[in-house]
Amino acid sequence: MTDAALRLTSLAEELLSAPLPVRIRAWDGSEAGPPGAPVLAIRSRRALRRLLWKPGELGLARAWVAGEIDVDGDLYEALDLLAGLIWERDGDIKDAVHPVRDPKLRAAARGLLKLGGPFPPPPAPPEELRRRTGRLHTKRRDKEAISHHYDVGNDFYSLVLGPSMVYSCAYFLDPDSTLEDAQRDKLDLIARKLDLQPGQRLLDVGCGWGSMAIHAARTYGVHVTGVTLSTEQAAFARKRIAEEGLADRIEIRVQDYRDVRDGPYDAISSIGMAEHVGAVQYAEYAADLYALLKPGGRLLNHQIARRPIADEGAYHVDEFIDSYVFPDGELAPVGRTAGLLEEAGFEVRDLESIREHYALTLRHWVANLEKHRDAALRMVTPGRARVWRLYMAASALSFEHNKIGVNQILAVRPTDSGASGMPLRSRVWSGGSE
């Protein structure tokens, strides 16, 4: 066969009932599609078998991770063009790629089957997390999920995140700020919102590689307890803390937040961790943090949110993210999160959306990975590097198009008399660097 690309383009357009906005390059070297458009390179017929066996996101993901599908040209542009063609507004795969109801679509699917070769499809790439067992969000299952995501290797994360080692949305005072400056400014913004004072106790839930703990202890003179479920993160954080000479002010524990019992704390930061908690567990998460905070203490909850949908009971976790990136991760609308915090007893005092900042952050991370691709491939498998490139680039577009957002919720545990301890003008964050 010498013209697979033309046949693929014709069959795909029949299935999707729309012209393909990208150019196709097939495994036989043939090309078809609009000149000058990003090129979707289908390097192996096995990709078609994956897509026909598992129509939708998981089939596409498996082909991408296995290197059977790639993009030549601007990845962001290609994803943007394909997203409008394949996905509905709520993120579901359009019915057009499920051809069972229409004879013409069934015929097109048979054509793709003939092109793809004999079934069954190849096995899933080794980077895919296999089927999980047990009840959702138990301590054991949460620890396994965290290990899958965070124990990829500290060297790999250093390459992607840069020297700050902060794996959450940065805060850009200027669009041209460096990533390091923006991450420092984010940590300082959180410290000021919490009104950290020398000698106070800060609990950093999901402390990562220790960056918030180090900033708070070094700049604000607080004593920090950081908890994480990742042994690799904890080892890295402890080494950094020792090198900074802050071991007398910071303790890093490999511990579930549900097992922290040494409150009360003056302040609690939870930065990019609550996405792992899950809907069934969130009320307990909020209640546990409330119990650990002293009256008048502040909580800063920094968390990704999704848009609400008409039928919240129909929400399901993204298959690619669940299988390859954040197992068991769940997103909730920001209103639901604020409501659960208030149901636990907190008073929500401030909510700041920093959605556009996360798009900028992710584009920096993608650039780091692309710049250091050869080094990355010495640290992780090619499939793992491909997972991260796709996940971060697609996430950047999701933030830019308001599919998802990220918010900092500042909440207070009021005193028995109802006092919050907040200034009358709460947006004038006191102290710290500017």
PDB file of C-alpha atoms in Angstrom, residues 25 37-41 43 70-75 78:
ATOM      1  CA  ARG A  25       1.508  11.218   7.451  1.00  0.00           C
ATOM      2  CA  ALA A  37      -1.101  22.358   8.924  1.00  0.00           C
ATOM      3  CA  PRO A  38       0.474  20.458  11.828  1.00  0.00           C
ATOM      4  CA  VAL A  39       1.238  16.885  10.829  1.00  0.00           C
ATOM      5  CA  LEU A  40      -0.293  13.960  12.699  1.00  0.00           C
ATOM      6  CA  ALA A  41       2.229  11.210  12.072  1.00  0.00           C
ATOM      7  CA  ARG A  43       3.879   5.661  12.510  1.00  0.00           C
ATOM      8  CA  ASP A  70       3.144  11.754  17.059  1.00  0.00           C
ATOM      9  CA  VAL A  71       2.862  15.380  16.021  1.00  0.00           C
ATOM     10  CA  ASP A  72       5.314  17.121  13.721  1.00  0.00           C
ATOM     11  CA  GLY A  73       4.978  20.859  14.198  1.00  0.00           C
ATOM     12  CA  ASP A  74       3.375  22.878  16.965  1.00  0.00           C
ATOM     13  CA  LEU A  75       1.934  20.450  19.510  1.00  0.00           C
ATOM     14  CA  ALA A  78      -2.374  20.364  16.747  1.00  0.00           C
TER      15      ALA A  78
END
